[in-house]
XYZ file of C-alpha atoms in Angstrom:
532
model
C 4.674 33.151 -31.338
C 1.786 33.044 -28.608
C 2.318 28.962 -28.643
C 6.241 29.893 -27.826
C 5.030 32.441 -25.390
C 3.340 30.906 -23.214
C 5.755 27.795 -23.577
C 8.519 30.347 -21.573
C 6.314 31.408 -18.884
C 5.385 27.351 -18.334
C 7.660 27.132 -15.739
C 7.549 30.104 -13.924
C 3.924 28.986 -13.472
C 5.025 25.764 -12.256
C 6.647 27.752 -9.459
C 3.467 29.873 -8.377
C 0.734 27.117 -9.128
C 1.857 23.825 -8.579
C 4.473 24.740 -6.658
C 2.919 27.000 -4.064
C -0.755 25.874 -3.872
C -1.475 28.743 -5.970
C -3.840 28.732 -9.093
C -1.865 28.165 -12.352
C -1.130 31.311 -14.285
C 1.280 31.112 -17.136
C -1.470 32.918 -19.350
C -2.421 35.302 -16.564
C 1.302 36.635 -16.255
C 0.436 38.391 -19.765
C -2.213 40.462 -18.549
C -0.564 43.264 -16.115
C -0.682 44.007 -12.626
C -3.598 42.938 -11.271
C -4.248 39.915 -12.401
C -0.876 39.196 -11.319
C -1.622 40.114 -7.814
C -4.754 38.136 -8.161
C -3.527 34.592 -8.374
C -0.726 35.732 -5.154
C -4.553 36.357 -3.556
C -6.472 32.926 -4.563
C -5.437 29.998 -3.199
C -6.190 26.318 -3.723
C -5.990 25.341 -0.122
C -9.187 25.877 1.319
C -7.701 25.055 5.161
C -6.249 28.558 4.550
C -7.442 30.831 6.460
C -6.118 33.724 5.372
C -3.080 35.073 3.081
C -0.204 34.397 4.355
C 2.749 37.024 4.765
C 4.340 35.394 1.234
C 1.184 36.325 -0.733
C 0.740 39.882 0.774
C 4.511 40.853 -0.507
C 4.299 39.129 -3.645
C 1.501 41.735 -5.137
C 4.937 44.208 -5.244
C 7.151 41.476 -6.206
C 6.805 37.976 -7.055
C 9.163 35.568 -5.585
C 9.127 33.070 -8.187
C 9.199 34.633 -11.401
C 10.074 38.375 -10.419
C 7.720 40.226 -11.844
C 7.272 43.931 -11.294
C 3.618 45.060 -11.049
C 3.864 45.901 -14.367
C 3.769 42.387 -15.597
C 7.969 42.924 -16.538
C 10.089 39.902 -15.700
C 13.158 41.507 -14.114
C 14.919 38.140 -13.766
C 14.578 34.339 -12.168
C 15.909 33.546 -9.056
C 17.762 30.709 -8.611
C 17.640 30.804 -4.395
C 13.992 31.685 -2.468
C 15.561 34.219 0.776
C 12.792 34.105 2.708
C 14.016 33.109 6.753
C 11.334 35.433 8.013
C 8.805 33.452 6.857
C 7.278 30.557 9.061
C 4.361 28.200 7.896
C 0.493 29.853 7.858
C -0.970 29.077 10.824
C -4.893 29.284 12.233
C -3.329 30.672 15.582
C -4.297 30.355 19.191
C -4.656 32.423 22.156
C -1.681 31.508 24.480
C -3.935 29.785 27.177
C -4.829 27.634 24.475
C -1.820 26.427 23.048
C -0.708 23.589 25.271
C -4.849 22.127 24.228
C -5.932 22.866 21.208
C -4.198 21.914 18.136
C -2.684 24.746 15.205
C -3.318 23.980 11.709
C 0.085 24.606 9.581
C -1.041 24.881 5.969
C 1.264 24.777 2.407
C 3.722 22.803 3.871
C 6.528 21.480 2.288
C 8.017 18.299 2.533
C 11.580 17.384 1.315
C 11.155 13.373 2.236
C 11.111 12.350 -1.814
C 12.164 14.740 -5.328
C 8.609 15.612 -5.527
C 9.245 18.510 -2.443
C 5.306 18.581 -2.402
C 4.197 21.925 -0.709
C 0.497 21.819 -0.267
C 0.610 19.415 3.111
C -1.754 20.546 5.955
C -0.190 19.925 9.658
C -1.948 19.221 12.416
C 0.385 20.446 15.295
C -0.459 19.354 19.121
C 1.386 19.478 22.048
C 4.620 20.607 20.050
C 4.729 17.826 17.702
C 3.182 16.831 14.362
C 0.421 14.995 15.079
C -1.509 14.520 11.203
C -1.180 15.015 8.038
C -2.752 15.891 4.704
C -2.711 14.424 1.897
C -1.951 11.650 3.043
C 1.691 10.082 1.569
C 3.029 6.787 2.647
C 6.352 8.175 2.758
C 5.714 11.467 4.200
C 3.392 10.457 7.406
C 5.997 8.031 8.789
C 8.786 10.948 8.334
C 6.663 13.910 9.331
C 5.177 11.957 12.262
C 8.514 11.579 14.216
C 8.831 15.242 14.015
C 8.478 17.626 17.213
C 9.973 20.336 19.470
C 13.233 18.296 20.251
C 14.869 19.767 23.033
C 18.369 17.396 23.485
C 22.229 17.749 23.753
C 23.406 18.887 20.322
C 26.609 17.640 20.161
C 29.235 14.930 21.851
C 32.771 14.161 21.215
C 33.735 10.538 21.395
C 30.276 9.647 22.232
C 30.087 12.459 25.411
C 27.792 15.060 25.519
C 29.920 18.497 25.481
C 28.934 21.937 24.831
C 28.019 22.854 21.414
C 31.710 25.478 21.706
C 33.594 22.402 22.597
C 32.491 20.425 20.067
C 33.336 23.210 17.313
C 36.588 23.524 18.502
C 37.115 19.174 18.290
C 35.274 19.440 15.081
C 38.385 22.096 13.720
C 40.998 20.316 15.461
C 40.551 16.957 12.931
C 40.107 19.200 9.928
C 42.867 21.616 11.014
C 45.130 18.287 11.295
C 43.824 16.802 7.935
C 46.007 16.515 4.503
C 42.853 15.474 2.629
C 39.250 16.030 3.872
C 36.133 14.936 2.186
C 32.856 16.361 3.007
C 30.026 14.578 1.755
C 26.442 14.220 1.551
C 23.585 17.410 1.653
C 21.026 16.031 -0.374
C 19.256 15.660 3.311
C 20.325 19.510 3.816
C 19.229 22.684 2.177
C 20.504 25.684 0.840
C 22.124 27.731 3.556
C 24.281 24.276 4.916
C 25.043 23.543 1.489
C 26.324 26.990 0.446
C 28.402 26.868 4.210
C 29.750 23.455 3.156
C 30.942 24.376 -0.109
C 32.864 27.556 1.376
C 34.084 25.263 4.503
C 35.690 23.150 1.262
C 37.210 25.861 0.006
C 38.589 26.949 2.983
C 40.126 23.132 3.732
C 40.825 22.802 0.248
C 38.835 19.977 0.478
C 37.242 17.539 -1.935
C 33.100 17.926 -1.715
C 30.724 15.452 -3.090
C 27.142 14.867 -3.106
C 25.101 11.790 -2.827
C 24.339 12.215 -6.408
C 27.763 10.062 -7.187
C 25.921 7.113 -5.875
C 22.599 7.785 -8.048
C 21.844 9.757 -10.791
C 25.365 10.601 -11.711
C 25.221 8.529 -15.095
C 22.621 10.694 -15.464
C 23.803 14.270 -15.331
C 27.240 13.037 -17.251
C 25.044 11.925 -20.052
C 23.160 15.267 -19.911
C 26.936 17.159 -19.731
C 27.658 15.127 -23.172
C 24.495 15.274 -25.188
C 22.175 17.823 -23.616
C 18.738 17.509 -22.756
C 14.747 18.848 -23.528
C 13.228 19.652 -20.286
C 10.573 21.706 -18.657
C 8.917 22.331 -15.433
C 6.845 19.889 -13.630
C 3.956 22.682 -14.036
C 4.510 22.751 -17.655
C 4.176 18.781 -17.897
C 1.633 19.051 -15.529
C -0.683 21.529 -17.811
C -0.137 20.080 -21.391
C 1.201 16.668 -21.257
C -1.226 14.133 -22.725
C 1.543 11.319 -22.871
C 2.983 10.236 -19.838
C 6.262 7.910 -19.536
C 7.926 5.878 -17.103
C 11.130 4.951 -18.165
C 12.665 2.678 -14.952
C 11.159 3.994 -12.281
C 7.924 2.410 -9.903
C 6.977 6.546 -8.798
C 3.932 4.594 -6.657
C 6.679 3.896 -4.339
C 9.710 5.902 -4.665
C 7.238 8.594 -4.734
C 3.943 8.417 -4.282
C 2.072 11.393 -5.039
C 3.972 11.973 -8.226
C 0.683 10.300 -10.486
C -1.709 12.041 -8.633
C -0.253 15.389 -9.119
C 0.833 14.972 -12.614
C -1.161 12.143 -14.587
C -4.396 12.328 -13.062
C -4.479 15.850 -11.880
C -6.518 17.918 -14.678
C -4.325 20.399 -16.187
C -4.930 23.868 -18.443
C -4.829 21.893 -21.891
C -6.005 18.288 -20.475
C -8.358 19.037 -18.067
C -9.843 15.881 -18.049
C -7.083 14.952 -16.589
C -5.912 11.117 -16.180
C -8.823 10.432 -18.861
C -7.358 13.034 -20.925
C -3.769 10.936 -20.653
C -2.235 7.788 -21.993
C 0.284 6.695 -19.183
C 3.096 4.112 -20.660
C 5.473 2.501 -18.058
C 8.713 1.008 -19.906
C 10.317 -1.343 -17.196
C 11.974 -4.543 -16.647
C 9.523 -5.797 -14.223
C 5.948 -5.570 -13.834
C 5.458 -2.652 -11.298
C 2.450 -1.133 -8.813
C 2.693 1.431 -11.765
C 3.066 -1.076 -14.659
C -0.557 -1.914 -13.327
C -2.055 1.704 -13.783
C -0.391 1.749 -17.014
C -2.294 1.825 -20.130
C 0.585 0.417 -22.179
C 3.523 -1.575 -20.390
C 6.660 -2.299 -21.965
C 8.371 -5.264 -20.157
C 12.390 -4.994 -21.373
C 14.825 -7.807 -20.773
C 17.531 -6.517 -17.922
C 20.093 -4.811 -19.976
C 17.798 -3.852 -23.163
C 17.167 -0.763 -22.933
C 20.100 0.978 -25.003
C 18.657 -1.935 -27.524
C 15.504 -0.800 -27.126
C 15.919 3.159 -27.328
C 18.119 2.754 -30.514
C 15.254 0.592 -31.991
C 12.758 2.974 -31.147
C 14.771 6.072 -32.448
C 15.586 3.866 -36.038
C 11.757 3.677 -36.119
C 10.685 7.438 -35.364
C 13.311 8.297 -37.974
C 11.051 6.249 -40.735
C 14.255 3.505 -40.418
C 13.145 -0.518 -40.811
C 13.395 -3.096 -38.106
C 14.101 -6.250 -39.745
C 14.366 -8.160 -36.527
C 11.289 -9.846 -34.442
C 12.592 -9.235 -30.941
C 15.114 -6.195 -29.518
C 16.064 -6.222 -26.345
C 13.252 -8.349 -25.053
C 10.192 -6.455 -26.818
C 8.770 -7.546 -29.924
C 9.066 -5.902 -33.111
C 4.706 -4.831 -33.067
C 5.012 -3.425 -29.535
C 7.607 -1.179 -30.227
C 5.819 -0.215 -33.731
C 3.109 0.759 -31.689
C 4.957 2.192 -28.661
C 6.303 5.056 -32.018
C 3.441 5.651 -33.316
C 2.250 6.809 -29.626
C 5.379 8.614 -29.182
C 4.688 10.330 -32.719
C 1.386 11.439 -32.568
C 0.952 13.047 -29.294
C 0.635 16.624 -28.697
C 2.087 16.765 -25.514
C 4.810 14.054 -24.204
C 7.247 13.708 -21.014
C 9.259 10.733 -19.895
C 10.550 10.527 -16.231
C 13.253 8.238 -16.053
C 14.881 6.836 -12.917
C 17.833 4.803 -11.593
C 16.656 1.597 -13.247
C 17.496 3.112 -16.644
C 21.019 2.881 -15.315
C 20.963 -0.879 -13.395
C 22.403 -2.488 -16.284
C 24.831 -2.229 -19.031
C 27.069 1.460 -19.404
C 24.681 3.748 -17.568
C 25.436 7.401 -18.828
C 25.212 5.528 -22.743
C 21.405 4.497 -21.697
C 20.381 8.134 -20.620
C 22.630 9.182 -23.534
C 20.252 7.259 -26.036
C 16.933 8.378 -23.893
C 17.846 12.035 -23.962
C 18.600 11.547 -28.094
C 15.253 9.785 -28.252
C 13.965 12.658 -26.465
C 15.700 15.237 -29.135
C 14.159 13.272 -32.239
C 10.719 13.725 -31.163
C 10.739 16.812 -30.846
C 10.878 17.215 -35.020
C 7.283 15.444 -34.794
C 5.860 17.137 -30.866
C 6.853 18.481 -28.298
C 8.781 15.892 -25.594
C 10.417 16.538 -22.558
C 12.855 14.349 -20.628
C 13.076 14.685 -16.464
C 14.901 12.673 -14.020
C 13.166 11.677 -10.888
C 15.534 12.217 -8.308
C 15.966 10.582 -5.067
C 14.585 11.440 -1.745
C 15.905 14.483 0.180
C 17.131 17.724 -1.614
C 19.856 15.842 -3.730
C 19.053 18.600 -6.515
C 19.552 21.415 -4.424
C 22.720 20.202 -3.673
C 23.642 19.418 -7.164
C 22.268 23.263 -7.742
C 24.601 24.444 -5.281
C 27.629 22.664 -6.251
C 26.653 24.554 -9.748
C 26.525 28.148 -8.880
C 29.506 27.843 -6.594
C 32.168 25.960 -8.086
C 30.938 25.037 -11.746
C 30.297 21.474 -11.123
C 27.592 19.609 -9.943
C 29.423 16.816 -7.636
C 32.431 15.127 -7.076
C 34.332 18.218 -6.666
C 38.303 18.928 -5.703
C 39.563 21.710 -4.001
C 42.979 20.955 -2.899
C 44.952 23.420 -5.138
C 42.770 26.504 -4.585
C 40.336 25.804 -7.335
C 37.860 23.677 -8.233
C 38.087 20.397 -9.986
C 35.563 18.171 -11.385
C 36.386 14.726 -12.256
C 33.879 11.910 -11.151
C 35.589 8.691 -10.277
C 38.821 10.215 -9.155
C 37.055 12.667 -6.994
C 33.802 10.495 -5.974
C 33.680 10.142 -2.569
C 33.505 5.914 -2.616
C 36.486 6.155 -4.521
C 38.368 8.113 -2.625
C 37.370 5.845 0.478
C 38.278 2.388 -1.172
C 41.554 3.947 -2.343
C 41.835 4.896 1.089
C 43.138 8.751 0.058
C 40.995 10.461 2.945
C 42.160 10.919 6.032
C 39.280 12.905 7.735
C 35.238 13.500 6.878
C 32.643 16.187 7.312
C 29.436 14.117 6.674
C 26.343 16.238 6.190
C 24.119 14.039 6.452
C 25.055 10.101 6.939
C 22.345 8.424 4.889
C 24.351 8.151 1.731
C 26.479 5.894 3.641
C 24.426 2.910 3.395
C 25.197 3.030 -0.283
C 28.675 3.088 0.008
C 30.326 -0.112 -1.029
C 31.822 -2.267 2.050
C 35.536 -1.133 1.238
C 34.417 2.907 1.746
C 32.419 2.054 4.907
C 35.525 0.147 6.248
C 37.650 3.679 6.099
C 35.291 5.282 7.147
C 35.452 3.554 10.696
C 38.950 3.804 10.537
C 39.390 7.765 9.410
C 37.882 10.808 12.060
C 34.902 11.658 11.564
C 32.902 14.891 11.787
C 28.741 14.155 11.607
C 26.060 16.449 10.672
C 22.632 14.659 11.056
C 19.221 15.738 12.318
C 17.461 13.768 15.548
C 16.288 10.368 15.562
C 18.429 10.036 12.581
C 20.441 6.460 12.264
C 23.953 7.164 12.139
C 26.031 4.673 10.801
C 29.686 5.853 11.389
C 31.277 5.957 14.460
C 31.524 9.414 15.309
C 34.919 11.369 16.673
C 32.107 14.563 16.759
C 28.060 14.537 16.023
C 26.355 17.110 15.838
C 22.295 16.842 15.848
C 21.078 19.703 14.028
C 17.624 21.382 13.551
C 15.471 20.085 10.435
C 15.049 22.661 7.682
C 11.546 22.922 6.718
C 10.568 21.726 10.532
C 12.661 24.182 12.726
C 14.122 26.294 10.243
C 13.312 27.918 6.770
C 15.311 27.221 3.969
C 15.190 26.246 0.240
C 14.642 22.834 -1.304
C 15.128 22.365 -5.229
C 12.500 20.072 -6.697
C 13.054 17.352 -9.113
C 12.731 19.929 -12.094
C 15.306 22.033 -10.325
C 12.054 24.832 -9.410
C 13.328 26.040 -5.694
C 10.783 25.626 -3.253
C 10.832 27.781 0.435
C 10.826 25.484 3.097
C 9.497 27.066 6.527
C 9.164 27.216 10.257
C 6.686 24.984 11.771
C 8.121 23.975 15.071
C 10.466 25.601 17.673
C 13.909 24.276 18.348
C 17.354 25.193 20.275
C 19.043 22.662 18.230
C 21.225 24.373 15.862
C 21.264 24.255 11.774
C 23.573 22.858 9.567
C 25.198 26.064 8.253
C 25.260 27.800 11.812
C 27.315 24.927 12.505
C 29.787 24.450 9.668
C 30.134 28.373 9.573
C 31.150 28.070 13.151
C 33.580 25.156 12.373
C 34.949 27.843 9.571
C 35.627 30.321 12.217
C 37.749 28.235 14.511
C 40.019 26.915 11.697
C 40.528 31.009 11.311
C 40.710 32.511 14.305
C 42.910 30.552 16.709
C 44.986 26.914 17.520
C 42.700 24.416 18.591
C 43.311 21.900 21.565
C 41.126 19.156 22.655
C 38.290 19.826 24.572
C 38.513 16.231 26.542
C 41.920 17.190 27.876
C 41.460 18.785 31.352
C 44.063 20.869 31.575
């Protein structure tokens, strides 16, 4: 019962330790009020200089895990409300400002699925100006970022006001027979919620970049279910480590350091205290930290899995080689996944490069579900960059589905491939687009891109962003987590507040579509180019 116990709280803690710079407290949640309060009042981050307004309120409630001061969990909340919040800052006096630099500390950044919130700012002269930890794909990002003051919108490539833009933005939707809007993985919360109601409105289709990614994935969890946990769960008891696919030194670089070599509450020595295993089919930066690597031929991994499951079910392999691995590596590679206390594979999109995608998750997550007669295992998916789970989240709570979602006859319908947006585009079945974001488009095969110069198109995308579609209206909007709070989901689907570190009179994705919303209601559009 305690083991089970303090299992459940596992990823509430994730939320207030890892997930806020917080110290971990899954046991601590089990002792009453004041201990509670205490870990809202310690912090990791010694560039804090004081509690911020977050950890003041939390004593009364916590955010995360909704705890009365009583210890009683009340309930979980799926969505972090918390716009009057900006980043904690060591502030100074007004003289000072244009000078000397402000610190911005337990920042969070939304570049990769990791959404790590414990980044220091340096801020000077209204723009980012250094960062720590340092992250090789965070700097570049966060670096660009400042107090942007420039024309949010044009229509055909003129700068017009942001009202006449609005009303050319509801004048191709109002005229549309079958609107897609598509993207928000590079959005957050509040535009994705205002996109999904604009859809509703339009009786629109709405799809996330998801359908171009990790959709095998989530279909095979839809058909067979999945083991899963918090990253601050993994993070605290794991002592076996797996990457199934996926190069995370790359696609996401602090992901090791925060949860293989970081010391957690049952392995604190940490990466010592782990045995890391990277199962790919070519020798990666990560294969090399590895202490087991498991090269598979492209297209054996279903082999592979199936062999492995045969084996952890006490089943004979008869044959010397399976899917590129001989028969003593994967005899070994069971008796690892067998005997550990603790285990977690992260799998990513090269699980689903070759052969039927959703059937190689499918065998994974079963993999996954054997184990845990022998340990405990969990399965996670590392998602791409940008809040692609938040979006998926969204999707969720508001129409049922998770992507690839139709509207048209007043309710929602979920049928991927039919209602994917790069289907819809090569069959050439859309006839205008709200894109929320345009850096799914890249992935788009040639056929949808072609449409998509042909068809109107509406653009959400934030500045200094590379859009590739010709625009009938862009908007540039402000960046959540830079110049506007919001919520990003992390790769384990924890939701992380994103806040206010610079100023901006650019507006935000949801002001924006909202607006949009309100024209199609309230009166007949005309164009705003026309001068009469």
């Amino acid at each position: 019962m305690h083991r089970m116990t303090c299992e459940s709280f596992a990823g509430r803690a994730a939320a207030c330790g890892l997930a806020g710079g917080y110290l971990q407290h899954d046991l601590l949640l089990l002792s009453g009020s004041k201990r509670h309060a205490g870990h809202h009042a310690t912090r990791t981050n010694p560039a804090t200089i004081a509690p911020s307004a977050e950890s003041v309120s939390a004593v009364s409630m916590c955010t995360c895990c909704s705890l009365d001061p009583g210890g009683t969990i009340l309930s979980r909340r799926m969505e972090v409300e918390q716009p009057q919040l900006s980043a904690t800052f060591t502030m100074k006096p007004r003289d000072e400002e244009s000078t000397t630099p402000q610190i911005a500390t337990d920042v969070a950044c939304t570049v990769c699925g990791c959404v790590c919130d414990d980044l220091v700012l340096q801020i000077d002269a209204a723009r980012v100006t250094g960062i720590s930890p340092g992250c090789s794909l965070a700097e570049p990002w966060l670096l660009r970022q400042s107090t942007v003051d420039i024309p949010p919108a044009r229509v055909a490539g003129r700068i017009v006001s942001l009202e006449k833009a609005v009303e050319r933005a509801a004048e191709v939707l109002q005229t549309s027979r079958a609107p897609l809007i598509y993207g928000l993985s590079r959005s957050s919360t509040p535009g994705q919620r205002s996109a999904v109601r604009l859809a509703d409105q339009l009786g629109a289709t709405i799809d996330t970049t998801t359908s171009t990614c990790h959709a095998p994935s989530i279909m095979a969890v839809q058909s067979v279910g999945e083991s899963t946990s918090s990253l601050g769960e993994i993070g605290n008891r794991s002592d076996l480590v797996i990457y199934w696919g996926s190069n995370p030194l790359e696609s996401h670089p602090r992901h090791l350091a925060r949860y293989v070599e970081a010391p957690g509450m049952f392995v604190p020595g940490g990466r010592a205290d782990r045995h890391l295993v990277v199962v790919d089919t070519v020798r990666s930066a990560t294969a090399a930290a590895a202490d087991t690597f498991i090269q598979v031929a492209p297209g054996g991994d279903f082999d592979v899995i199936w062999a492995l499951r045969a084996l952890i079910r006490g089943m004979p392999v008869e044959v010397d080689r399976i899917g590129g691995v001989d028969r003593d590596s994967l005899l070994r590679l069971a008796d690892i996944l067998k005997t550990c206390c603790y285990g977690a594979v992260f799998f990513g999109l090269g699980l689903t490069r070759h052969g039927v995608p959703h059937a190689n998750v499918e065998a994974l997550l079963n993999l996954v579900t054997d184990l845990n007669a022998h340990t405990r295992f969990v399965a996670r998916r590392m998602r791409v960059p940008g809040d692609v789970a938040g979006a998926d989240m969204v999707l969720c709570w508001q129409t049922g589905f998770p992507f690839s979602v139709n509207l048209a006859r007043g309710y929602p319908r979920y049928n991927p491939g039919e209602y994917t947006a790069n289907n819809l585009l090569e069959r050439d079945e859309v006839d205008a687009v709200v894109l929320v974001g345009s850096e799914g488009v890249a992935k788009l095969s040639a056929a949808a891109q072609a449409t998509l110069q042909r068809i109107p198109a509406v653009v959400l995308d934030y500045p200094q962003a590379d859009v590739g579609v010709t625009a009938a209206v862009q908007f540039t909007t402000a960046v959540y987590g830079i110049h506007r709070p919001g919520t990003a989901y992390r790769m384990d689907e924890v939701p992380i507040p994103l806040r206010k570190v610079l100023d901006s009179s650019l507006p935000a994705d949801h002001e924006v579509l909202d607006a949009i919303a309100t024209r199609l209601r309230t009166s007949e559009v005309h164009d705003p180019l026309d001068p009469r």
